GROMACS .gro file of N, CA and C in nm:
model
  465
    1MET      N    1  -1.573  -3.846  -0.374
    1MET     CA    2  -1.603  -3.708  -0.338
    1MET      C    3  -1.478  -3.623  -0.363
    2PRO      N    4  -1.493  -3.506  -0.433
    2PRO     CA    5  -1.376  -3.423  -0.462
    2PRO      C    6  -1.322  -3.359  -0.334
    3PRO      N    7  -1.191  -3.326  -0.335
    3PRO     CA    8  -1.134  -3.263  -0.217
    3PRO      C    9  -1.197  -3.125  -0.194
    4VAL      N   10  -1.204  -3.087  -0.072
    4VAL     CA   11  -1.260  -2.957  -0.035
    4VAL      C   12  -1.151  -2.851  -0.041
    5GLN      N   13  -1.183  -2.740  -0.108
    5GLN     CA   14  -1.085  -2.631  -0.112
    5GLN      C   15  -1.084  -2.561   0.022
    6ARG      N   16  -0.966  -2.526   0.065
    6ARG     CA   17  -0.953  -2.455   0.191
    6ARG      C   18  -0.965  -2.306   0.166
    7THR      N   19  -1.039  -2.241   0.249
    7THR     CA   20  -1.049  -2.095   0.240
    7THR      C   21  -0.943  -2.035   0.331
    8PRO      N   22  -0.911  -1.907   0.313
    8PRO     CA   23  -0.807  -1.846   0.395
    8PRO      C   24  -0.828  -1.865   0.545
    9ARG      N   25  -0.953  -1.869   0.592
    9ARG     CA   26  -0.974  -1.885   0.736
    9ARG      C   27  -0.941  -2.026   0.783
   10ASP      N   28  -0.937  -2.123   0.687
   10ASP     CA   29  -0.904  -2.260   0.723
   10ASP      C   30  -0.753  -2.284   0.727
   11VAL      N   31  -0.676  -2.188   0.678
   11VAL     CA   32  -0.532  -2.205   0.669
   11VAL      C   33  -0.469  -2.169   0.803
   12ALA      N   34  -0.382  -2.254   0.850
   12ALA     CA   35  -0.313  -2.226   0.976
   12ALA      C   36  -0.218  -2.109   0.956
   13PRO      N   37  -0.206  -2.024   1.058
   13PRO     CA   38  -0.114  -1.911   1.042
   13PRO      C   39   0.030  -1.959   1.028
   14ALA      N   40   0.105  -1.887   0.949
   14ALA     CA   41   0.245  -1.923   0.928
   14ALA      C   42   0.322  -1.898   1.056
   15LYS      N   43   0.412  -1.991   1.085
   15LYS     CA   44   0.495  -1.975   1.204
   15LYS      C   45   0.621  -1.900   1.162
   16PRO      N   46   0.662  -1.803   1.245
   16PRO     CA   47   0.783  -1.731   1.207
   16PRO      C   48   0.904  -1.823   1.209
   17GLY      N   49   0.986  -1.808   1.109
   17GLY     CA   50   1.107  -1.888   1.101
   17GLY      C   51   1.222  -1.813   1.163
   18PRO      N   52   1.338  -1.872   1.158
   18PRO     CA   53   1.454  -1.801   1.213
   18PRO      C   54   1.480  -1.675   1.133
   19SER      N   55   1.517  -1.572   1.204
   19SER     CA   56   1.542  -1.448   1.133
   19SER      C   57   1.681  -1.452   1.072
   20GLY      N   58   1.686  -1.413   0.946
   20GLY     CA   59   1.812  -1.412   0.874
   20GLY      C   60   1.852  -1.268   0.848
   21PRO      N   61   1.950  -1.250   0.764
   21PRO     CA   62   1.990  -1.113   0.732
   21PRO      C   63   1.879  -1.041   0.657
   22ALA      N   64   1.873  -0.912   0.676
   22ALA     CA   65   1.771  -0.832   0.609
   22ALA      C   66   1.792  -0.838   0.458
   23ALA      N   67   1.682  -0.834   0.386
   23ALA     CA   68   1.691  -0.836   0.240
   23ALA      C   69   1.758  -0.708   0.193
   24PRO      N   70   1.843  -0.717   0.092
   24PRO     CA   71   1.909  -0.596   0.043
   24PRO      C   72   1.808  -0.500  -0.018
   25ALA      N   73   1.836  -0.373  -0.007
   25ALA     CA   74   1.748  -0.273  -0.066
   25ALA      C   75   1.750  -0.289  -0.218
   26VAL      N   76   1.633  -0.278  -0.277
   26VAL     CA   77   1.623  -0.292  -0.422
   26VAL      C   78   1.654  -0.156  -0.485
   27THR      N   79   1.743  -0.155  -0.580
   27THR     CA   80   1.777  -0.033  -0.651
   27THR      C   81   1.700  -0.033  -0.781
   28PRO      N   82   1.623   0.074  -0.805
   28PRO     CA   83   1.546   0.078  -0.929
   28PRO      C   84   1.636   0.095  -1.050
   29GLN      N   85   1.587   0.046  -1.163
   29GLN     CA   86   1.654   0.072  -1.290
   29GLN      C   87   1.633   0.221  -1.319
   30ILE      N   88   1.735   0.287  -1.370
   30ILE     CA   89   1.725   0.430  -1.400
   30ILE      C   90   1.737   0.452  -1.550
   31GLN      N   91   1.643   0.529  -1.603
   31GLN     CA   92   1.646   0.567  -1.745
   31GLN      C   93   1.649   0.718  -1.753
   32LEU      N   94   1.735   0.770  -1.837
   32LEU     CA   95   1.744   0.913  -1.859
   32LEU      C   96   1.689   0.945  -1.997
   33ILE      N   97   1.592   1.036  -2.002
   33ILE     CA   98   1.535   1.083  -2.128
   33ILE      C   99   1.585   1.226  -2.147
   34PRO      N  100   1.680   1.248  -2.238
   34PRO     CA  101   1.732   1.383  -2.260
   34PRO      C  102   1.621   1.478  -2.308
   35ALA      N  103   1.613   1.593  -2.242
   35ALA     CA  104   1.514   1.694  -2.279
   35ALA      C  105   1.556   1.827  -2.219
   36SER      N  106   1.516   1.934  -2.283
   36SER     CA  107   1.539   2.068  -2.226
   36SER      C  108   1.443   2.086  -2.110
   37ALA      N  109   1.468   2.188  -2.029
   37ALA     CA  110   1.376   2.216  -1.919
   37ALA      C  111   1.235   2.241  -1.973
   38GLU      N  112   1.228   2.308  -2.089
   38GLU     CA  113   1.097   2.338  -2.149
   38GLU      C  114   1.030   2.211  -2.203
   39GLY      N  115   1.109   2.111  -2.241
   39GLY     CA  116   1.053   1.989  -2.299
   39GLY      C  117   1.043   1.872  -2.202
   40ALA      N  118   1.090   1.892  -2.079
   40ALA     CA  119   1.093   1.781  -1.981
   40ALA      C  120   0.953   1.731  -1.946
   41LEU      N  121   0.858   1.821  -1.934
   41LEU     CA  122   0.722   1.779  -1.900
   41LEU      C  123   0.660   1.697  -2.014
   42ASP      N  124   0.684   1.740  -2.137
   42ASP     CA  125   0.634   1.663  -2.252
   42ASP      C  126   0.700   1.526  -2.258
   43ALA      N  127   0.830   1.521  -2.231
   43ALA     CA  128   0.901   1.393  -2.231
   43ALA      C  129   0.846   1.302  -2.121
   44ALA      N  130   0.814   1.359  -2.007
   44ALA     CA  131   0.757   1.280  -1.898
   44ALA      C  132   0.620   1.225  -1.938
   45GLU      N  133   0.540   1.309  -2.003
   45GLU     CA  134   0.408   1.266  -2.050
   45GLU      C  135   0.420   1.151  -2.150
   46GLU      N  136   0.516   1.164  -2.242
   46GLU     CA  137   0.537   1.057  -2.340
   46GLU      C  138   0.580   0.928  -2.270
   47SER      N  139   0.663   0.940  -2.167
   47SER     CA  140   0.707   0.823  -2.091
   47SER      C  141   0.588   0.756  -2.022
   48VAL      N  142   0.502   0.836  -1.963
   48VAL     CA  143   0.383   0.781  -1.896
   48VAL      C  144   0.294   0.711  -1.998
   49ASP      N  145   0.274   0.775  -2.114
   49ASP     CA  146   0.192   0.713  -2.219
   49ASP      C  147   0.249   0.577  -2.260
   50LEU      N  148   0.381   0.571  -2.280
   50LEU     CA  149   0.444   0.444  -2.318
   50LEU      C  150   0.431   0.338  -2.208
   51LEU      N  151   0.443   0.380  -2.084
   51LEU     CA  152   0.427   0.286  -1.973
   51LEU      C  153   0.286   0.227  -1.972
   52LEU      N  154   0.187   0.313  -1.989
   52LEU     CA  155   0.048   0.268  -1.987
   52LEU      C  156   0.017   0.180  -2.108
   53GLU      N  157   0.070   0.220  -2.225
   53GLU     CA  158   0.048   0.140  -2.346
   53GLU      C  159   0.114   0.003  -2.337
   54SER      N  160   0.222  -0.006  -2.260
   54SER     CA  161   0.292  -0.134  -2.245
   54SER      C  162   0.228  -0.223  -2.138
   55GLY      N  163   0.120  -0.175  -2.077
   55GLY     CA  164   0.048  -0.257  -1.981
   55GLY      C  165   0.069  -0.221  -1.835
   56ARG      N  166   0.148  -0.120  -1.808
   56ARG     CA  167   0.169  -0.077  -1.669
   56ARG      C  168   0.039  -0.018  -1.617
   57ALA      N  169   0.001  -0.052  -1.495
   57ALA     CA  170  -0.121   0.001  -1.435
   57ALA      C  171  -0.101   0.149  -1.401
   58PRO      N  172  -0.204   0.231  -1.423
   58PRO     CA  173  -0.190   0.374  -1.393
   58PRO      C  174  -0.149   0.400  -1.247
   59GLY      N  175  -0.199   0.321  -1.156
   59GLY     CA  176  -0.167   0.339  -1.014
   59GLY      C  177  -0.023   0.305  -0.979
   60ASP      N  178   0.052   0.250  -1.074
   60ASP     CA  179   0.192   0.217  -1.052
   60ASP      C  180   0.285   0.336  -1.073
   61VAL      N  181   0.230   0.449  -1.122
   61VAL     CA  182   0.315   0.558  -1.169
   61VAL      C  183   0.297   0.685  -1.086
   62LEU      N  184   0.409   0.741  -1.044
   62LEU     CA  185   0.415   0.870  -0.977
   62LEU      C  186   0.500   0.962  -1.063
   63VAL      N  187   0.451   1.084  -1.087
   63VAL     CA  188   0.526   1.182  -1.166
   63VAL      C  189   0.556   1.302  -1.077
   64ILE      N  190   0.684   1.340  -1.071
   64ILE     CA  191   0.728   1.453  -0.990
   64ILE      C  192   0.785   1.559  -1.084
   65THR      N  193   0.743   1.685  -1.064
   65THR     CA  194   0.797   1.796  -1.142
   65THR      C  195   0.882   1.884  -1.051
   66THR      N  196   0.987   1.944  -1.109
   66THR     CA  197   1.076   2.030  -1.030
   66THR      C  198   1.048   2.178  -1.051
   67GLY      N  199   0.983   2.210  -1.161
   67GLY     CA  200   0.950   2.350  -1.192
   67GLY      C  201   0.800   2.369  -1.180
   68ALA      N  202   0.739   2.415  -1.288
   68ALA     CA  203   0.594   2.434  -1.288
   68ALA      C  204   0.524   2.300  -1.266
   69GLN      N  205   0.415   2.305  -1.192
   69GLN     CA  206   0.338   2.184  -1.168
   69GLN      C  207   0.275   2.132  -1.296
   70HIS      N  208   0.251   2.003  -1.299
   70HIS     CA  209   0.179   1.943  -1.410
   70HIS      C  210   0.036   2.000  -1.409
   71PRO      N  211  -0.022   2.025  -1.525
   71PRO     CA  212  -0.159   2.079  -1.531
   71PRO      C  213  -0.261   1.995  -1.454
   72TRP      N  214  -0.244   1.862  -1.452
   72TRP     CA  215  -0.337   1.778  -1.377
   72TRP      C  216  -0.330   1.812  -1.228
   73ALA      N  217  -0.210   1.827  -1.175
   73ALA     CA  218  -0.194   1.860  -1.033
   73ALA      C  219  -0.255   1.996  -1.002
   74GLU      N  220  -0.230   2.094  -1.088
   74GLU     CA  221  -0.289   2.227  -1.068
   74GLU      C  222  -0.441   2.218  -1.063
   75HIS      N  223  -0.498   2.144  -1.157
   75HIS     CA  224  -0.644   2.129  -1.164
   75HIS      C  225  -0.697   2.061  -1.038
   76GLU      N  226  -0.636   1.950  -1.001
   76GLU     CA  227  -0.686   1.874  -0.885
   76GLU      C  228  -0.668   1.951  -0.754
   77LEU      N  229  -0.559   2.026  -0.742
   77LEU     CA  230  -0.539   2.107  -0.621
   77LEU      C  231  -0.640   2.220  -0.610
   78SER      N  232  -0.702   2.258  -0.723
   78SER     CA  233  -0.803   2.363  -0.718
   78SER      C  234  -0.927   2.318  -0.639
   79PHE      N  235  -0.941   2.186  -0.620
   79PHE     CA  236  -1.054   2.133  -0.542
   79PHE      C  237  -1.016   2.115  -0.395
   80GLY      N  238  -0.892   2.146  -0.361
   80GLY     CA  239  -0.846   2.137  -0.223
   80GLY      C  240  -0.748   2.022  -0.203
   81GLU      N  241  -0.662   2.041  -0.104
   81GLU     CA  242  -0.558   1.941  -0.078
   81GLU      C  243  -0.615   1.807  -0.033
   82ALA      N  244  -0.724   1.809   0.043
   82ALA     CA  245  -0.781   1.683   0.092
   82ALA      C  246  -0.823   1.595  -0.025
   83SER      N  247  -0.889   1.653  -0.122
   83SER     CA  248  -0.933   1.578  -0.240
   83SER      C  249  -0.813   1.530  -0.321
   84TYR      N  250  -0.715   1.616  -0.337
   84TYR     CA  251  -0.594   1.584  -0.413
   84TYR      C  252  -0.522   1.464  -0.351
   85TRP      N  253  -0.499   1.468  -0.220
   85TRP     CA  254  -0.426   1.358  -0.154
   85TRP      C  255  -0.512   1.233  -0.142
   86ALA      N  256  -0.644   1.249  -0.140
   86ALA     CA  257  -0.732   1.130  -0.139
   86ALA      C  258  -0.713   1.051  -0.268
   87GLN      N  259  -0.692   1.123  -0.380
   87GLN     CA  260  -0.667   1.053  -0.506
   87GLN      C  261  -0.535   0.978  -0.500
   88HIS      N  262  -0.436   1.040  -0.437
   88HIS     CA  263  -0.307   0.972  -0.419
   88HIS      C  264  -0.326   0.845  -0.337
   89ASP      N  265  -0.396   0.858  -0.226
   89ASP     CA  266  -0.414   0.745  -0.135
   89ASP      C  267  -0.495   0.632  -0.199
   90ALA      N  268  -0.586   0.666  -0.291
   90ALA     CA  269  -0.664   0.563  -0.360
   90ALA      C  270  -0.572   0.477  -0.446
   91GLY      N  271  -0.467   0.537  -0.501
   91GLY     CA  272  -0.365   0.463  -0.575
   91GLY      C  273  -0.412   0.395  -0.702
   92ASP      N  274  -0.518   0.447  -0.764
   92ASP     CA  275  -0.569   0.380  -0.883
   92ASP      C  276  -0.545   0.458  -1.012
   93ASP      N  277  -0.467   0.567  -1.003
   93ASP     CA  278  -0.438   0.644  -1.123
   93ASP      C  279  -0.297   0.701  -1.113
   94VAL      N  280  -0.245   0.747  -1.227
   94VAL     CA  281  -0.116   0.816  -1.226
   94VAL      C  282  -0.132   0.936  -1.134
   95PHE      N  283  -0.032   0.960  -1.050
   95PHE     CA  284  -0.040   1.073  -0.958
   95PHE      C  285   0.073   1.170  -0.990
   96TYR      N  286   0.037   1.298  -1.003
   96TYR     CA  287   0.131   1.404  -1.037
   96TYR      C  288   0.150   1.494  -0.915
   97THR      N  289   0.276   1.523  -0.882
   97THR     CA  290   0.303   1.611  -0.770
   97THR      C  291   0.425   1.697  -0.797
   98ASP      N  292   0.438   1.801  -0.721
   98ASP     CA  293   0.549   1.894  -0.731
   98ASP      C  294   0.658   1.852  -0.633
   99ALA      N  295   0.782   1.879  -0.666
   99ALA     CA  296   0.895   1.841  -0.581
   99ALA      C  297   0.879   1.896  -0.439
  100ALA      N  298   0.818   2.013  -0.426
  100ALA     CA  299   0.805   2.076  -0.295
  100ALA      C  300   0.717   1.996  -0.199
  101ILE      N  301   0.623   1.919  -0.251
  101ILE     CA  302   0.533   1.842  -0.164
  101ILE      C  303   0.541   1.692  -0.189
  102ALA      N  304   0.635   1.650  -0.272
  102ALA     CA  305   0.645   1.509  -0.311
  102ALA      C  306   0.682   1.417  -0.196
  103SER      N  307   0.740   1.469  -0.090
  103SER     CA  308   0.780   1.383   0.021
  103SER      C  309   0.660   1.315   0.085
  104ARG      N  310   0.543   1.368   0.064
  104ARG     CA  311   0.421   1.308   0.119
  104ARG      C  312   0.374   1.188   0.034
  105ALA      N  313   0.424   1.177  -0.088
  105ALA     CA  314   0.382   1.069  -0.179
  105ALA      C  315   0.444   0.937  -0.137
  106ALA      N  316   0.367   0.832  -0.152
  106ALA     CA  317   0.413   0.697  -0.119
  106ALA      C  318   0.494   0.639  -0.234
  107SER      N  319   0.565   0.532  -0.206
  107SER     CA  320   0.641   0.462  -0.309
  107SER      C  321   0.546   0.403  -0.412
  108ARG      N  322   0.595   0.396  -0.534
  108ARG     CA  323   0.523   0.332  -0.644
  108ARG      C  324   0.626   0.256  -0.726
  109PRO      N  325   0.584   0.158  -0.803
  109PRO     CA  326   0.680   0.084  -0.885
  109PRO      C  327   0.759   0.172  -0.979
  110VAL      N  328   0.695   0.273  -1.038
  110VAL     CA  329   0.762   0.361  -1.134
  110VAL      C  330   0.747   0.506  -1.090
  111VAL      N  331   0.860   0.577  -1.090
  111VAL     CA  332   0.857   0.720  -1.064
  111VAL      C  333   0.921   0.790  -1.185
  112VAL      N  334   0.852   0.891  -1.235
  112VAL     CA  335   0.900   0.971  -1.347
  112VAL      C  336   0.926   1.111  -1.293
  113VAL      N  337   1.045   1.164  -1.318
  113VAL     CA  338   1.079   1.299  -1.275
  113VAL      C  339   1.097   1.386  -1.398
  114ALA      N  340   1.024   1.497  -1.401
  114ALA     CA  341   1.041   1.597  -1.506
  114ALA      C  342   1.122   1.711  -1.446
  115VAL      N  343   1.249   1.723  -1.487
  115VAL     CA  344   1.334   1.832  -1.440
  115VAL      C  345   1.303   1.950  -1.533
  116ASN      N  346   1.192   2.016  -1.501
  116ASN     CA  347   1.137   2.119  -1.587
  116ASN      C  348   1.156   2.259  -1.530
  117GLY      N  349   1.271   2.281  -1.471
  117GLY     CA  350   1.301   2.412  -1.416
  117GLY      C  351   1.306   2.408  -1.265
  118GLY      N  352   1.294   2.525  -1.207
  118GLY     CA  353   1.305   2.536  -1.062
  118GLY      C  354   1.450   2.542  -1.019
  119PRO      N  355   1.473   2.569  -0.892
  119PRO     CA  356   1.610   2.578  -0.843
  119PRO      C  357   1.680   2.442  -0.846
  120THR      N  358   1.812   2.445  -0.852
  120THR     CA  359   1.891   2.321  -0.853
  120THR      C  360   1.859   2.238  -0.729
  121SER      N  361   1.832   2.304  -0.617
  121SER     CA  362   1.799   2.231  -0.494
  121SER      C  363   1.670   2.151  -0.510
  122ALA      N  364   1.575   2.203  -0.588
  122ALA     CA  365   1.450   2.128  -0.612
  122ALA      C  366   1.479   2.002  -0.693
  123ALA      N  367   1.565   2.014  -0.793
  123ALA     CA  368   1.601   1.897  -0.873
  123ALA      C  369   1.674   1.795  -0.786
  124ALA      N  370   1.766   1.842  -0.702
  124ALA     CA  371   1.843   1.752  -0.617
  124ALA      C  372   1.751   1.677  -0.521
  125SER      N  373   1.661   1.749  -0.455
  125SER     CA  374   1.572   1.682  -0.359
  125SER      C  375   1.473   1.591  -0.431
  126ALA      N  376   1.424   1.634  -0.549
  126ALA     CA  377   1.329   1.551  -0.624
  126ALA      C  378   1.394   1.421  -0.669
  127LEU      N  379   1.518   1.430  -0.718
  127LEU     CA  380   1.586   1.310  -0.766
  127LEU      C  381   1.618   1.214  -0.651
  128SER      N  382   1.659   1.268  -0.539
  128SER     CA  383   1.687   1.184  -0.423
  128SER      C  384   1.560   1.116  -0.374
  129LEU      N  385   1.453   1.194  -0.362
  129LEU     CA  386   1.326   1.139  -0.318
  129LEU      C  387   1.273   1.037  -0.418
  130ALA      N  388   1.280   1.069  -0.546
  130ALA     CA  389   1.230   0.979  -0.649
  130ALA      C  390   1.304   0.845  -0.645
  131HIS      N  391   1.434   0.851  -0.624
  131HIS     CA  392   1.514   0.729  -0.616
  131HIS      C  393   1.468   0.642  -0.500
  132SER      N  394   1.431   0.705  -0.389
  132SER     CA  395   1.386   0.628  -0.273
  132SER      C  396   1.242   0.579  -0.288
  133ARG      N  397   1.163   0.644  -0.372
  133ARG     CA  398   1.022   0.607  -0.390
  133ARG      C  399   1.000   0.507  -0.504
  134ALA      N  400   1.094   0.496  -0.597
  134ALA     CA  401   1.078   0.408  -0.713
  134ALA      C  402   1.116   0.266  -0.675
  135ALA      N  403   1.021   0.175  -0.684
  135ALA     CA  404   1.048   0.036  -0.647
  135ALA      C  405   1.116  -0.040  -0.761
  136ALA      N  406   1.083  -0.009  -0.885
  136ALA     CA  407   1.138  -0.085  -0.998
  136ALA      C  408   1.207   0.001  -1.102
  137LEU      N  409   1.150   0.118  -1.132
  137LEU     CA  410   1.199   0.199  -1.243
  137LEU      C  411   1.191   0.347  -1.210
  138LEU      N  412   1.300   0.418  -1.234
  138LEU     CA  413   1.306   0.563  -1.220
  138LEU      C  414   1.339   0.621  -1.357
  139ILE      N  415   1.249   0.704  -1.408
  139ILE     CA  416   1.270   0.770  -1.537
  139ILE      C  417   1.291   0.918  -1.509
  140VAL      N  418   1.403   0.971  -1.556
  140VAL     CA  419   1.435   1.112  -1.534
  140VAL      C  420   1.439   1.182  -1.670
  141CYS      N  421   1.355   1.284  -1.685
  141CYS     CA  422   1.346   1.360  -1.809
  141CYS      C  423   1.404   1.498  -1.785
  142GLY      N  424   1.509   1.531  -1.859
  142GLY     CA  425   1.570   1.663  -1.842
  142GLY      C  426   1.705   1.670  -1.907
  143ASP      N  427   1.776   1.778  -1.878
  143ASP     CA  428   1.909   1.802  -1.933
  143ASP      C  429   2.009   1.707  -1.866
  144PRO      N  430   2.069   1.616  -1.943
  144PRO     CA  431   2.161   1.518  -1.885
  144PRO      C  432   2.276   1.581  -1.806
  145GLN      N  433   2.331   1.693  -1.855
  145GLN     CA  434   2.441   1.757  -1.783
  145GLN      C  435   2.395   1.808  -1.648
  146GLN      N  436   2.277   1.869  -1.643
  146GLN     CA  437   2.225   1.919  -1.515
  146GLN      C  438   2.195   1.803  -1.422
  147ILE      N  439   2.134   1.698  -1.474
  147ILE     CA  440   2.099   1.582  -1.391
  147ILE      C  441   2.225   1.517  -1.335
  148ASN      N  442   2.325   1.496  -1.419
  148ASN     CA  443   2.450   1.436  -1.373
  148ASN      C  444   2.519   1.525  -1.271
  149ALA      N  445   2.512   1.657  -1.289
  149ALA     CA  446   2.572   1.749  -1.193
  149ALA      C  447   2.501   1.738  -1.058
  150VAL      N  448   2.369   1.727  -1.061
  150VAL     CA  449   2.291   1.717  -0.938
  150VAL      C  450   2.319   1.584  -0.869
  151LEU      N  451   2.323   1.477  -0.947
  151LEU     CA  452   2.345   1.345  -0.888
  151LEU      C  453   2.490   1.321  -0.850
  152GLY      N  454   2.580   1.396  -0.911
  152GLY     CA  455   2.721   1.378  -0.881
  152GLY      C  456   2.783   1.257  -0.946
  153ALA      N  457   2.710   1.192  -1.034
  153ALA     CA  458   2.762   1.074  -1.106
  153ALA      C  459   2.683   1.059  -1.233
  154GLY      N  460   2.736   0.983  -1.325
  154GLY     CA  461   2.665   0.959  -1.451
  154GLY      C  462   2.545   0.869  -1.431
  155VAL      N  463   2.438   0.900  -1.499
  155VAL     CA  464   2.317   0.817  -1.493
  155VAL      C  465   2.308   0.741  -1.623
   0.00000   0.00000   0.00000
């Protein structure tokens, strides 16, 4: 008689082991895509396309803009904030948000920031937030001099 496969309910719960030091925070890989403020959104779109073509799941990607909102976000917000954030919470597609409201967005493996204008403070807060939300990869599209000035170090 073949062995019986155990289902999850047949598995004994794991016993907690001794607590050790906390795992170190994971720092995402950072990629800078040089672009003008006018071209940053296009560069971000190209980055998203390459991510998806390389097999990255759409729900793995969050895109933050610092200037004008991405057209997708504008369109989706026209149906109301509840619908817009429900799509975020579903987590099954690329999600586009503006730096002003991005703090509500959850972490995703990849965060793409389009530094497409707006005040320097918007870029600074978007980059800081994006760095904390990106689990594996942070892609920043914009003027390298402006980005380095905002970050205070070379990227």
